[in-house]
PDB file of C-alpha atoms in Angstrom:
ATOM      1  CA  MET A   4      91.703 -37.645  13.565  1.00 43.00           C
ATOM      2  CA  LYS A   5      89.553 -35.471  15.757  1.00 41.00           C
ATOM      3  CA  ALA A   6      89.391 -32.938  13.009  1.00 42.00           C
ATOM      4  CA  ALA A   7      88.222 -35.594  10.628  1.00 40.00           C
ATOM      5  CA  VAL A   8      85.595 -36.740  13.060  1.00 39.00           C
ATOM      6  CA  ILE A   9      84.471 -33.197  13.647  1.00 42.00           C
ATOM      7  CA  GLY A  10      84.452 -32.517   9.952  1.00 45.00           C
ATOM      8  CA  GLY A  11      82.537 -35.704   9.350  1.00 48.00           C
ATOM      9  CA  GLY A  12      80.100 -34.774  12.096  1.00 48.00           C
ATOM     10  CA  LEU A  13      79.496 -31.384  10.545  1.00 45.00           C
ATOM     11  CA  PHE A  14      78.953 -33.012   7.198  1.00 45.00           C
ATOM     12  CA  VAL A  15      76.364 -35.401   8.662  1.00 42.00           C
ATOM     13  CA  LEU A  16      74.687 -32.514  10.466  1.00 45.00           C
ATOM     14  CA  LEU A  17      74.517 -30.534   7.223  1.00 45.00           C
ATOM     15  CA  ILE A  18      72.929 -33.486   5.443  1.00 47.00           C
ATOM     16  CA  ILE A  19      70.334 -33.802   8.209  1.00 48.00           C
ATOM     17  CA  VAL A  20      69.448 -30.085   7.930  1.00 44.00           C
ATOM     18  CA  VAL A  21      69.091 -30.363   4.156  1.00 42.00           C
ATOM     19  CA  LEU A  22      66.918 -33.444   4.485  1.00 46.00           C
ATOM     20  CA  LEU A  23      64.700 -31.691   7.041  1.00 46.00           C
ATOM     21  CA  THR A  24      64.364 -28.669   4.744  1.00 48.00           C
ATOM     22  CA  VAL A  25      63.418 -30.847   1.804  1.00 43.00           C
ATOM     23  CA  ALA A  26      60.962 -32.773   3.917  1.00 46.00           C
ATOM     24  CA  THR A  27      59.343 -29.540   5.139  1.00 47.00           C
ATOM     25  CA  THR A  28      59.102 -28.145   1.611  1.00 46.00           C
ATOM     26  CA  GLN A  29      57.623 -31.391   0.356  1.00 47.00           C
ATOM     27  CA  SER A  30      55.162 -31.390   3.234  1.00 47.00           C
ATOM     28  CA  ASP A  31      54.096 -27.809   2.474  1.00 47.00           C
ATOM     29  CA  THR A  32      53.771 -28.634  -1.206  1.00 44.00           C
ATOM     30  CA  GLU A  33      51.654 -31.690  -0.446  1.00 44.00           C
ATOM     31  CA  ALA A  34      49.528 -29.622   1.903  1.00 41.00           C
ATOM     32  CA  PHE A  35      48.981 -26.968  -0.804  1.00 41.00           C
ATOM     33  CA  VAL A  36      48.148 -29.645  -3.370  1.00 39.00           C
ATOM     34  CA  ALA A  37      45.818 -31.316  -0.910  1.00 42.00           C
ATOM     35  CA  THR A  38      44.142 -27.970  -0.161  1.00 41.00           C
ATOM     36  CA  THR A  39      43.743 -27.140  -3.844  1.00 41.00           C
ATOM     37  CA  SER A  40      42.435 -30.605  -4.547  1.00 43.00           C
ATOM     38  CA  GLY A  41      40.042 -30.320  -1.642  1.00 44.00           C
ATOM     39  CA  SER A  42      38.832 -26.944  -2.905  1.00 41.00           C
ATOM     40  CA  GLN A  43      38.186 -28.408  -6.334  1.00 42.00           C
ATOM     41  CA  ASP A  44      36.323 -31.308  -4.789  1.00 43.00           C
ATOM     42  CA  THR A  45      34.312 -28.856  -2.713  1.00 41.00           C
ATOM     43  CA  ALA A  46      33.462 -26.848  -5.809  1.00 38.00           C
ATOM     44  CA  ASN A  47      32.284 -30.001  -7.518  1.00 42.00           C
ATOM     45  CA  ASN A  48      30.143 -30.774  -4.482  1.00 44.00           C
ATOM     46  CA  GLY A  49      28.444 -27.351  -4.547  1.00 42.00           C
ATOM     47  CA  ALA A  50      30.465 -25.404  -1.932  1.00 43.00           C
ATOM     48  CA  SER A  51      33.069 -22.649  -2.370  1.00 42.00           C
ATOM     49  CA  PRO A  52      34.682 -22.891  -5.839  1.00 43.00           C
ATOM     50  CA  SER A  53      38.421 -22.719  -6.551  1.00 42.00           C
ATOM     51  CA  PHE A  54      39.837 -19.449  -7.924  1.00 40.00           C
ATOM     52  CA  PRO A  55      39.649 -20.503 -11.618  1.00 42.00           C
ATOM     53  CA  ALA A  56      36.098 -21.768 -11.073  1.00 48.00           C
ATOM     54  CA  ALA A  57      35.164 -18.576  -9.214  1.00 45.00           C
ATOM     55  CA  LEU A  58      36.606 -16.483 -12.042  1.00 41.00           C
ATOM     56  CA  LYS A  59      34.594 -18.398 -14.597  1.00 42.00           C
ATOM     57  CA  SER A  60      31.502 -18.058 -12.409  1.00 49.00           C
ATOM     58  CA  THR A  61      32.017 -14.289 -12.076  1.00 48.00           C
ATOM     59  CA  VAL A  62      32.430 -13.855 -15.828  1.00 42.00           C
ATOM     60  CA  ALA A  63      29.334 -15.958 -16.453  1.00 49.00           C
ATOM     61  CA  SER A  64      27.409 -13.962 -13.837  1.00 50.00           C
ATOM     62  CA  GLN A  65      28.434 -10.669 -15.428  1.00 52.00           C
ATOM     63  CA  ALA A  66      27.426 -11.946 -18.843  1.00 47.00           C
ATOM     64  CA  ALA A  67      24.074 -13.090 -17.480  1.00 48.00           C
ATOM     65  CA  SER A  68      23.619  -9.745 -15.725  1.00 48.00           C
ATOM     66  CA  SER A  69      24.365  -7.900 -18.958  1.00 50.00           C
ATOM     67  CA  THR A  70      21.867 -10.106 -20.759  1.00 49.00           C
ATOM     68  CA  VAL A  71      19.215  -9.420 -18.128  1.00 44.00           C
ATOM     69  CA  GLU A  72      19.912  -5.681 -18.290  1.00 51.00           C
ATOM     70  CA  GLY A  73      19.604  -5.842 -22.054  1.00 53.00           C
ATOM     71  CA  GLU A  74      16.303  -7.678 -21.796  1.00 48.00           C
ATOM     72  CA  ASN A  75      15.042  -5.216 -19.172  1.00 54.00           C
ATOM     73  CA  ALA A  76      16.061  -2.288 -21.370  1.00 60.00           C
ATOM     74  CA  LYS A  77      13.856  -3.697 -24.111  1.00 62.00           C
ATOM     75  CA  ASN A  78      10.898  -3.636 -21.710  1.00 83.00           C
ATOM     76  CA  LEU A  79      11.425  -0.018 -20.630  1.00 91.00           C
ATOM     77  CA  ILE A  80       9.048   2.623 -21.963  1.00 93.00           C
ATOM     78  CA  PRO A  81       9.607   6.363 -22.420  1.00 94.00           C
ATOM     79  CA  PHE A  82       8.053   8.631 -19.812  1.00 95.00           C
ATOM     80  CA  VAL A  83       5.401  10.777 -21.495  1.00 93.00           C
ATOM     81  CA  LEU A  84       3.707  13.792 -19.945  1.00 93.00           C
ATOM     82  CA  ASN A  85      -0.058  13.330 -20.267  1.00 92.00           C
ATOM     83  CA  ILE A  86      -3.178  13.766 -18.137  1.00 88.00           C
ATOM     84  CA  TRP A  87      -2.757  10.340 -16.504  1.00 90.00           C
ATOM     85  CA  VAL A  88       0.591  11.261 -14.947  1.00 93.00           C
ATOM     86  CA  LYS A  89      -1.065  13.013 -12.006  1.00 92.00           C
ATOM     87  CA  ASP A  90      -3.188   9.956 -11.190  1.00 89.00           C
ATOM     88  CA  ARG A  91      -0.112   7.711 -11.336  1.00 92.00           C
ATOM     89  CA  PHE A  92       1.801  10.061  -9.060  1.00 94.00           C
ATOM     90  CA  GLU A  93      -1.096  10.168  -6.602  1.00 91.00           C
ATOM     91  CA  LEU A  94      -1.326   6.364  -6.616  1.00 90.00           C
ATOM     92  CA  PHE A  95       2.390   5.959  -5.909  1.00 92.00           C
ATOM     93  CA  ILE A  96       2.181   8.453  -3.036  1.00 91.00           C
ATOM     94  CA  ALA A  97      -0.843   6.627  -1.606  1.00 88.00           C
ATOM     95  CA  GLU A  98       1.039   3.318  -1.751  1.00 88.00           C
ATOM     96  CA  HIS A  99       3.845   4.907   0.315  1.00 88.00           C
ATOM     97  CA  ALA A 100       1.612   6.938   2.613  1.00 84.00           C
ATOM     98  CA  GLU A 101       3.453   5.802   5.753  1.00 84.00           C
ATOM     99  CA  GLN A 102       6.783   7.180   4.528  1.00 88.00           C
ATOM    100  CA  ALA A 103       8.186  10.689   4.782  1.00 90.00           C
ATOM    101  CA  PRO A 104       8.155  12.830   1.606  1.00 92.00           C
ATOM    102  CA  LEU A 105      11.901  12.390   1.044  1.00 94.00           C
ATOM    103  CA  ALA A 106      11.626   8.607   1.397  1.00 92.00           C
ATOM    104  CA  VAL A 107       8.790   8.579  -1.131  1.00 93.00           C
ATOM    105  CA  GLN A 108      10.906  10.573  -3.572  1.00 95.00           C
ATOM    106  CA  ILE A 109      13.824   8.154  -3.142  1.00 95.00           C
ATOM    107  CA  ALA A 110      11.538   5.152  -3.642  1.00 94.00           C
ATOM    108  CA  TYR A 111      10.270   6.663  -6.876  1.00 96.00           C
ATOM    109  CA  VAL A 112      13.806   6.799  -8.283  1.00 95.00           C
ATOM    110  CA  ALA A 113      14.056   2.990  -8.248  1.00 93.00           C
ATOM    111  CA  HIS A 114      10.498   2.723  -9.550  1.00 93.00           C
ATOM    112  CA  SER A 115      11.291   5.043 -12.443  1.00 94.00           C
ATOM    113  CA  GLU A 116      14.500   3.197 -13.320  1.00 93.00           C
ATOM    114  CA  SER A 117      12.581  -0.066 -13.586  1.00 92.00           C
ATOM    115  CA  LEU A 118       9.910   1.467 -15.789  1.00 92.00           C
ATOM    116  CA  TYR A 119      11.241   4.284 -17.982  1.00 95.00           C
ATOM    117  CA  THR A 120      14.038   4.594 -20.512  1.00 94.00           C
ATOM    118  CA  LYS A 121      17.281   6.283 -19.460  1.00 92.00           C
ATOM    119  CA  ASP A 122      16.687   9.358 -21.613  1.00 94.00           C
ATOM    120  CA  THR A 123      13.316  10.055 -19.938  1.00 94.00           C
ATOM    121  CA  HIS A 124      13.955   8.688 -16.439  1.00 94.00           C
ATOM    122  CA  ASP A 125      15.549  11.883 -15.088  1.00 95.00           C
ATOM    123  CA  TYR A 126      12.595  14.052 -16.111  1.00 96.00           C
ATOM    124  CA  ALA A 127      10.126  11.608 -14.547  1.00 96.00           C
ATOM    125  CA  VAL A 128      12.029  11.707 -11.248  1.00 96.00           C
ATOM    126  CA  ASP A 129      12.333  15.502 -11.348  1.00 97.00           C
ATOM    127  CA  LEU A 130       8.637  16.000 -12.082  1.00 97.00           C
ATOM    128  CA  PHE A 131       7.603  13.569  -9.344  1.00 97.00           C
ATOM    129  CA  SER A 132       9.917  15.269  -6.861  1.00 96.00           C
ATOM    130  CA  ARG A 133       8.334  18.641  -7.618  1.00 96.00           C
ATOM    131  CA  PHE A 134       4.874  17.098  -7.359  1.00 96.00           C
ATOM    132  CA  VAL A 135       5.651  15.790  -3.859  1.00 95.00           C
ATOM    133  CA  ASN A 136       7.034  19.187  -2.840  1.00 95.00           C
ATOM    134  CA  TYR A 137       3.876  20.799  -4.211  1.00 93.00           C
ATOM    135  CA  LYS A 138       1.707  18.434  -2.139  1.00 92.00           C
ATOM    136  CA  VAL A 139       3.696  19.334   0.976  1.00 91.00           C
ATOM    137  CA  ALA A 140       3.286  23.056   0.266  1.00 90.00           C
ATOM    138  CA  LEU A 141      -0.405  22.579  -0.518  1.00 88.00           C
ATOM    139  CA  ALA A 142      -1.003  20.980   2.880  1.00 85.00           C
ATOM    140  CA  SER A 143       0.257  24.123   4.596  1.00 82.00           C
ATOM    141  CA  GLU A 144      -1.912  26.496   2.548  1.00 78.00           C
ATOM    142  CA  ASP A 145      -5.566  27.343   3.145  1.00 70.00           C
ATOM    143  CA  VAL A 146      -6.817  26.642  -0.362  1.00 65.00           C
ATOM    144  CA  GLU A 147      -9.544  24.079   0.321  1.00 67.00           C
ATOM    145  CA  ILE A 148     -12.800  25.187  -1.290  1.00 64.00           C
ATOM    146  CA  ASN A 149     -16.310  24.721   0.070  1.00 60.00           C
ATOM    147  CA  MET A 150     -18.603  25.454  -2.845  1.00 56.00           C
ATOM    148  CA  VAL A 151     -21.718  25.095  -0.700  1.00 55.00           C
ATOM    149  CA  GLN A 152     -21.052  27.674   1.985  1.00 56.00           C
ATOM    150  CA  ALA A 153     -18.389  29.899   0.444  1.00 65.00           C
ATOM    151  CA  SER A 154     -19.038  33.203  -1.240  1.00 72.00           C
ATOM    152  CA  LEU A 155     -18.221  33.714  -4.893  1.00 73.00           C
ATOM    153  CA  LYS A 156     -15.387  36.086  -4.014  1.00 78.00           C
ATOM    154  CA  SER A 157     -13.717  33.730  -1.517  1.00 79.00           C
ATOM    155  CA  VAL A 158     -13.900  30.813  -3.957  1.00 78.00           C
ATOM    156  CA  GLN A 159     -12.304  32.894  -6.703  1.00 80.00           C
ATOM    157  CA  GLU A 160      -9.543  34.029  -4.334  1.00 83.00           C
ATOM    158  CA  LYS A 161      -8.738  30.455  -3.312  1.00 83.00           C
ATOM    159  CA  LEU A 162      -8.723  29.276  -6.915  1.00 84.00           C
ATOM    160  CA  ASP A 163      -6.287  32.064  -7.769  1.00 86.00           C
ATOM    161  CA  ALA A 164      -4.088  31.176  -4.780  1.00 87.00           C
ATOM    162  CA  ARG A 165      -4.036  27.522  -5.767  1.00 87.00           C
ATOM    163  CA  TYR A 166      -3.135  28.420  -9.346  1.00 88.00           C
ATOM    164  CA  ASP A 167      -0.254  30.610  -8.151  1.00 90.00           C
ATOM    165  CA  LEU A 168       1.015  27.804  -5.910  1.00 92.00           C
ATOM    166  CA  ARG A 169       0.927  25.269  -8.744  1.00 92.00           C
ATOM    167  CA  ARG A 170       2.787  27.592 -11.081  1.00 93.00           C
ATOM    168  CA  GLN A 171       5.575  27.889  -8.513  1.00 94.00           C
ATOM    169  CA  PHE A 172       6.377  24.225  -9.119  1.00 96.00           C
ATOM    170  CA  PHE A 173       5.284  23.566 -12.704  1.00 95.00           C
ATOM    171  CA  SER A 174       5.606  25.116 -16.146  1.00 94.00           C
ATOM    172  CA  HIS A 175       2.519  26.177 -18.063  1.00 91.00           C
ATOM    173  CA  ARG A 176       2.614  22.988 -20.152  1.00 92.00           C
ATOM    174  CA  GLU A 177       3.009  20.789 -17.077  1.00 94.00           C
ATOM    175  CA  TYR A 178       0.198  22.663 -15.341  1.00 92.00           C
ATOM    176  CA  GLU A 179      -2.153  22.015 -18.254  1.00 90.00           C
ATOM    177  CA  TYR A 180      -1.509  18.280 -18.223  1.00 91.00           C
ATOM    178  CA  LEU A 181      -1.463  17.829 -14.463  1.00 93.00           C
ATOM    179  CA  PHE A 182      -4.255  20.207 -13.452  1.00 90.00           C
ATOM    180  CA  GLY A 183      -6.007  21.350 -16.627  1.00 85.00           C
ATOM    181  CA  SER A 184      -8.974  19.041 -16.141  1.00 79.00           C
ATOM    182  CA  ASP A 185      -9.323  19.991 -12.460  1.00 79.00           C
ATOM    183  CA  ALA A 186      -9.106  23.677 -13.313  1.00 79.00           C
ATOM    184  CA  ALA A 187     -11.817  23.316 -15.964  1.00 76.00           C
ATOM    185  CA  SER A 188     -14.080  21.575 -13.444  1.00 73.00           C
ATOM    186  CA  ASP A 189     -13.375  24.277 -10.871  1.00 75.00           C
ATOM    187  CA  ASN A 190     -14.262  26.999 -13.364  1.00 74.00           C
ATOM    188  CA  ASP A 191     -17.490  25.203 -14.267  1.00 72.00           C
ATOM    189  CA  ALA A 192     -18.352  24.897 -10.587  1.00 73.00           C
ATOM    190  CA  LEU A 193     -17.551  28.575 -10.101  1.00 75.00           C
ATOM    191  CA  ALA A 194     -19.885  29.487 -12.952  1.00 75.00           C
ATOM    192  CA  ARG A 195     -22.678  27.412 -11.412  1.00 72.00           C
ATOM    193  CA  LEU A 196     -22.035  29.040  -8.039  1.00 76.00           C
ATOM    194  CA  ALA A 197     -22.359  32.455  -9.678  1.00 77.00           C
ATOM    195  CA  ILE A 198     -25.726  31.387 -11.101  1.00 76.00           C
ATOM    196  CA  ALA A 199     -26.874  30.055  -7.724  1.00 76.00           C
ATOM    197  CA  GLN A 200     -25.936  33.305  -5.978  1.00 75.00           C
ATOM    198  CA  ASP A 201     -27.405  35.574  -8.645  1.00 77.00           C
ATOM    199  CA  SER A 202     -30.177  37.457  -6.854  1.00 78.00           C
ATOM    200  CA  THR A 203     -31.741  38.600 -10.144  1.00 81.00           C
ATOM    201  CA  LEU A 204     -32.735  35.020 -11.091  1.00 77.00           C
ATOM    202  CA  THR A 205     -35.732  33.137  -9.772  1.00 83.00           C
ATOM    203  CA  ARG A 206     -35.293  29.710  -8.163  1.00 80.00           C
ATOM    204  CA  GLU A 207     -36.655  28.001 -11.273  1.00 80.00           C
ATOM    205  CA  ALA A 208     -34.458  30.064 -13.591  1.00 76.00           C
ATOM    206  CA  LYS A 209     -31.375  29.182 -11.542  1.00 72.00           C
ATOM    207  CA  LYS A 210     -32.242  25.496 -11.698  1.00 71.00           C
ATOM    208  CA  ASN A 211     -32.813  25.515 -15.452  1.00 70.00           C
ATOM    209  CA  THR A 212     -29.648  27.494 -16.160  1.00 68.00           C
ATOM    210  CA  ILE A 213     -27.508  25.167 -14.052  1.00 62.00           C
ATOM    211  CA  VAL A 214     -29.032  22.079 -15.690  1.00 61.00           C
ATOM    212  CA  GLU A 215     -28.292  23.544 -19.115  1.00 62.00           C
ATOM    213  CA  SER A 216     -24.679  24.269 -18.149  1.00 60.00           C
ATOM    214  CA  LEU A 217     -24.263  20.679 -16.952  1.00 55.00           C
ATOM    215  CA  ALA A 218     -25.760  19.330 -20.174  1.00 53.00           C
ATOM    216  CA  ILE A 219     -23.364  21.279 -22.401  1.00 53.00           C
ATOM    217  CA  SER A 220     -20.299  19.215 -23.274  1.00 44.00           C
ATOM    218  CA  SER A 221     -17.977  18.717 -26.214  1.00 42.00           C
ATOM    219  CA  ASP A 222     -14.951  16.659 -27.180  1.00 44.00           C
ATOM    220  CA  SER A 223     -12.626  19.519 -26.340  1.00 43.00           C
ATOM    221  CA  GLU A 224     -14.128  20.036 -22.883  1.00 50.00           C
ATOM    222  CA  ALA A 225     -14.216  16.331 -22.086  1.00 47.00           C
ATOM    223  CA  PHE A 226     -10.586  15.688 -22.962  1.00 44.00           C
ATOM    224  CA  LYS A 227      -8.797  19.038 -22.755  1.00 45.00           C
ATOM    225  CA  PRO A 228      -5.796  19.209 -22.717  1.00 45.00           C
ATOM    226  CA  THR A 229      -5.167  15.534 -23.497  1.00 40.00           C
ATOM    227  CA  VAL A 230      -4.376  15.940 -27.151  1.00 42.00           C
ATOM    228  CA  ASP A 231      -4.452  18.282 -30.087  1.00 61.00           C
ATOM    229  CA  MET A 232      -8.205  18.426 -30.598  1.00 67.00           C
ATOM    230  CA  HIS A 233      -7.855  19.949 -34.036  1.00 64.00           C
ATOM    231  CA  ARG A 234      -5.909  16.892 -35.163  1.00 74.00           C
ATOM    232  CA  ILE A 235      -8.432  14.555 -33.527  1.00 79.00           C
ATOM    233  CA  GLN A 236     -11.263  16.195 -35.430  1.00 76.00           C
ATOM    234  CA  GLN A 237      -9.299  15.879 -38.663  1.00 79.00           C
ATOM    235  CA  ILE A 238      -8.932  12.148 -38.059  1.00 85.00           C
ATOM    236  CA  LYS A 239     -12.625  11.864 -37.235  1.00 82.00           C
ATOM    237  CA  GLN A 240     -13.567  13.543 -40.524  1.00 82.00           C
ATOM    238  CA  GLN A 241     -10.964  11.659 -42.550  1.00 85.00           C
ATOM    239  CA  TYR A 242     -12.066   8.168 -41.484  1.00 85.00           C
ATOM    240  CA  ARG A 243     -15.684   7.106 -41.521  1.00 79.00           C
ATOM    241  CA  ASP A 244     -15.458   3.957 -39.365  1.00 83.00           C
ATOM    242  CA  ASN A 245     -14.339   3.786 -35.742  1.00 83.00           C
ATOM    243  CA  ASN A 246     -11.749   1.046 -36.341  1.00 85.00           C
ATOM    244  CA  SER A 247      -9.813   3.235 -38.772  1.00 87.00           C
ATOM    245  CA  ARG A 248     -10.139   6.210 -36.435  1.00 87.00           C
ATOM    246  CA  PHE A 249      -8.845   4.119 -33.538  1.00 87.00           C
ATOM    247  CA  SER A 250      -5.779   3.011 -35.504  1.00 87.00           C
ATOM    248  CA  ALA A 251      -4.980   6.554 -36.634  1.00 86.00           C
ATOM    249  CA  ILE A 252      -5.372   8.099 -33.170  1.00 85.00           C
ATOM    250  CA  SER A 253      -3.463   5.254 -31.527  1.00 84.00           C
ATOM    251  CA  ALA A 254      -0.536   5.771 -33.885  1.00 82.00           C
ATOM    252  CA  GLU A 255      -0.250   9.453 -32.923  1.00 78.00           C
ATOM    253  CA  PHE A 256      -1.478   9.649 -29.336  1.00 76.00           C
ATOM    254  CA  GLY A 257      -1.417   6.111 -27.910  1.00 80.00           C
ATOM    255  CA  ASP A 258      -3.967   3.399 -27.180  1.00 82.00           C
ATOM    256  CA  GLU A 259      -5.441   5.046 -24.075  1.00 82.00           C
ATOM    257  CA  VAL A 260      -6.460   8.203 -25.909  1.00 81.00           C
ATOM    258  CA  ALA A 261      -7.708   6.190 -28.877  1.00 84.00           C
ATOM    259  CA  GLU A 262      -9.795   3.988 -26.589  1.00 87.00           C
ATOM    260  CA  ARG A 263     -11.424   6.967 -24.903  1.00 83.00           C
ATOM    261  CA  PHE A 264     -12.383   8.617 -28.166  1.00 83.00           C
ATOM    262  CA  ASN A 265     -13.493   5.306 -29.637  1.00 84.00           C
ATOM    263  CA  THR A 266     -15.851   4.800 -26.695  1.00 84.00           C
ATOM    264  CA  LEU A 267     -17.110   8.367 -26.997  1.00 81.00           C
ATOM    265  CA  TRP A 268     -17.783   8.085 -30.719  1.00 81.00           C
ATOM    266  CA  GLU A 269     -19.483   4.720 -30.343  1.00 84.00           C
ATOM    267  CA  LYS A 270     -21.863   6.280 -27.834  1.00 82.00           C
ATOM    268  CA  GLN A 271     -22.397   9.261 -30.113  1.00 79.00           C
ATOM    269  CA  GLY A 272     -23.062   6.937 -33.051  1.00 81.00           C
ATOM    270  CA  ALA A 273     -25.576   4.905 -31.072  1.00 85.00           C
ATOM    271  CA  TRP A 274     -27.312   8.095 -29.955  1.00 83.00           C
ATOM    272  CA  GLU A 275     -27.458   9.478 -33.490  1.00 84.00           C
ATOM    273  CA  GLN A 276     -29.024   6.229 -34.698  1.00 88.00           C
ATOM    274  CA  LYS A 277     -31.691   6.467 -31.997  1.00 88.00           C
ATOM    275  CA  VAL A 278     -32.421  10.060 -32.982  1.00 86.00           C
ATOM    276  CA  GLU A 279     -32.717   9.108 -36.653  1.00 89.00           C
ATOM    277  CA  GLY A 280     -35.036   6.249 -35.715  1.00 90.00           C
ATOM    278  CA  TYR A 281     -37.167   8.668 -33.736  1.00 89.00           C
ATOM    279  CA  ARG A 282     -37.367  11.102 -36.643  1.00 89.00           C
ATOM    280  CA  ALA A 283     -38.353   8.309 -39.023  1.00 91.00           C
ATOM    281  CA  HIS A 284     -41.081   7.203 -36.619  1.00 89.00           C
ATOM    282  CA  VAL A 285     -42.375  10.766 -36.261  1.00 88.00           C
ATOM    283  CA  LYS A 286     -42.437  11.170 -40.034  1.00 89.00           C
ATOM    284  CA  LYS A 287     -44.352   7.921 -40.373  1.00 90.00           C
ATOM    285  CA  LEU A 288     -46.954   8.996 -37.813  1.00 89.00           C
ATOM    286  CA  GLN A 289     -47.296  12.416 -39.411  1.00 88.00           C
ATOM    287  CA  SER A 290     -48.158  10.795 -42.729  1.00 88.00           C
ATOM    288  CA  ALA A 291     -50.849   8.661 -41.080  1.00 87.00           C
ATOM    289  CA  ASN A 292     -54.370   9.919 -40.630  1.00 85.00           C
ATOM    290  CA  LEU A 293     -54.273  10.331 -36.847  1.00 87.00           C
ATOM    291  CA  SER A 294     -55.956  12.670 -34.460  1.00 90.00           C
ATOM    292  CA  LYS A 295     -53.785  14.935 -32.351  1.00 88.00           C
ATOM    293  CA  GLN A 296     -54.556  12.842 -29.278  1.00 90.00           C
ATOM    294  CA  GLU A 297     -53.646   9.558 -31.000  1.00 90.00           C
ATOM    295  CA  TYR A 298     -50.483  11.067 -32.421  1.00 88.00           C
ATOM    296  CA  SER A 299     -49.331  12.346 -29.009  1.00 89.00           C
ATOM    297  CA  LYS A 300     -50.107   8.987 -27.398  1.00 91.00           C
ATOM    298  CA  LEU A 301     -48.102   7.004 -29.955  1.00 91.00           C
ATOM    299  CA  ILE A 302     -45.185   9.426 -29.761  1.00 88.00           C
ATOM    300  CA  ARG A 303     -45.149   9.140 -25.978  1.00 90.00           C
ATOM    301  CA  GLU A 304     -45.261   5.340 -26.145  1.00 90.00           C
ATOM    302  CA  TYR A 305     -42.320   5.296 -28.546  1.00 90.00           C
ATOM    303  CA  GLU A 306     -40.311   7.688 -26.396  1.00 88.00           C
ATOM    304  CA  THR A 307     -40.828   5.782 -23.146  1.00 89.00           C
ATOM    305  CA  SER A 308     -40.033   2.433 -24.767  1.00 89.00           C
ATOM    306  CA  ASP A 309     -36.766   3.519 -26.410  1.00 85.00           C
ATOM    307  CA  PHE A 310     -35.480   6.404 -24.260  1.00 86.00           C
ATOM    308  CA  THR A 311     -34.869   7.195 -20.602  1.00 84.00           C
ATOM    309  CA  GLU A 312     -36.402  10.333 -19.104  1.00 79.00           C
ATOM    310  CA  ASN A 313     -33.116  12.211 -19.395  1.00 74.00           C
ATOM    311  CA  GLU A 314     -32.697  11.040 -22.989  1.00 79.00           C
ATOM    312  CA  ILE A 315     -36.200  12.252 -23.801  1.00 81.00           C
ATOM    313  CA  LYS A 316     -35.303  15.749 -22.579  1.00 75.00           C
ATOM    314  CA  ARG A 317     -32.128  15.677 -24.622  1.00 74.00           C
ATOM    315  CA  LEU A 318     -34.008  14.285 -27.626  1.00 78.00           C
ATOM    316  CA  ARG A 319     -36.537  17.101 -27.642  1.00 73.00           C
ATOM    317  CA  VAL A 320     -33.763  19.691 -27.462  1.00 66.00           C
ATOM    318  CA  VAL A 321     -32.015  18.089 -30.456  1.00 69.00           C
ATOM    319  CA  VAL A 322     -35.172  17.702 -32.524  1.00 70.00           C
ATOM    320  CA  ASN A 323     -36.460  21.198 -31.769  1.00 65.00           C
ATOM    321  CA  SER A 324     -33.095  22.798 -32.532  1.00 53.00           C
ATOM    322  CA  ASN A 325     -33.071  21.186 -35.983  1.00 55.00           C
ATOM    323  CA  ASN A 326     -36.626  22.121 -36.850  1.00 54.00           C
TER     324      ASN A 326
END
């Protein structure tokens, strides 16, 4: 009997344990369901999403990111070495003047990535890095030139030293695009300094010679080494109107170059028209029965009404050279 009671007691105890286990499992399950349900409700209310929702959100975010990257890639332009690169580099350095050279170089990496295509980005970063290193080296060298007080020999020596320093960082082609215009100006200034220090010339002769050197200019000097000047001249001769010239130059060298030459040729065209008008007026006066005094007076009146003093000097040079 006792054994039966004990056995029955054990059986009841076993049932109680099983019931407690089931109850605990059910409670945990309900808690998990409640948590999941709460998470879904939270996601619907704008807070942390459930795992499936988060997965969908991540996939959507990646797709959107890829779309944005694709759109940005369409807006990227190739980096092109031209004479405006130096100005752009200088501007970027000026905008980060408070930073150390290395920090400026690092900042330019992100700038380049946002602007240039992948196949040209590395070269842009490399060239900028060398340009910054050149600026640092330049600051430690005594290559500043005082054209007013310096002797011809010292100026030439400093120009040579500066050239050597630049060639340590840049190839010949890069040098031409980055510093070609500056070098041409330096050489012109050196030539004028040589005239000014020439003891065999009188003061008036020096003045006239320097003025003449300043007045001499050409397309190749004004824009060297921007483009292939031979090709530019071919385009100029091939097309008679500036609109056609602009389109042709723009197609080969870009809008900036085309705009500069278009402006130049418009000014040249306007000047040539004024010269032709002057010649026609002179011819008309020459055919009239005028005294020398009347003729000179009318010519002077025409010149002062249509030309500035500098243009009059230039006009007389042009007219006399063609006579």
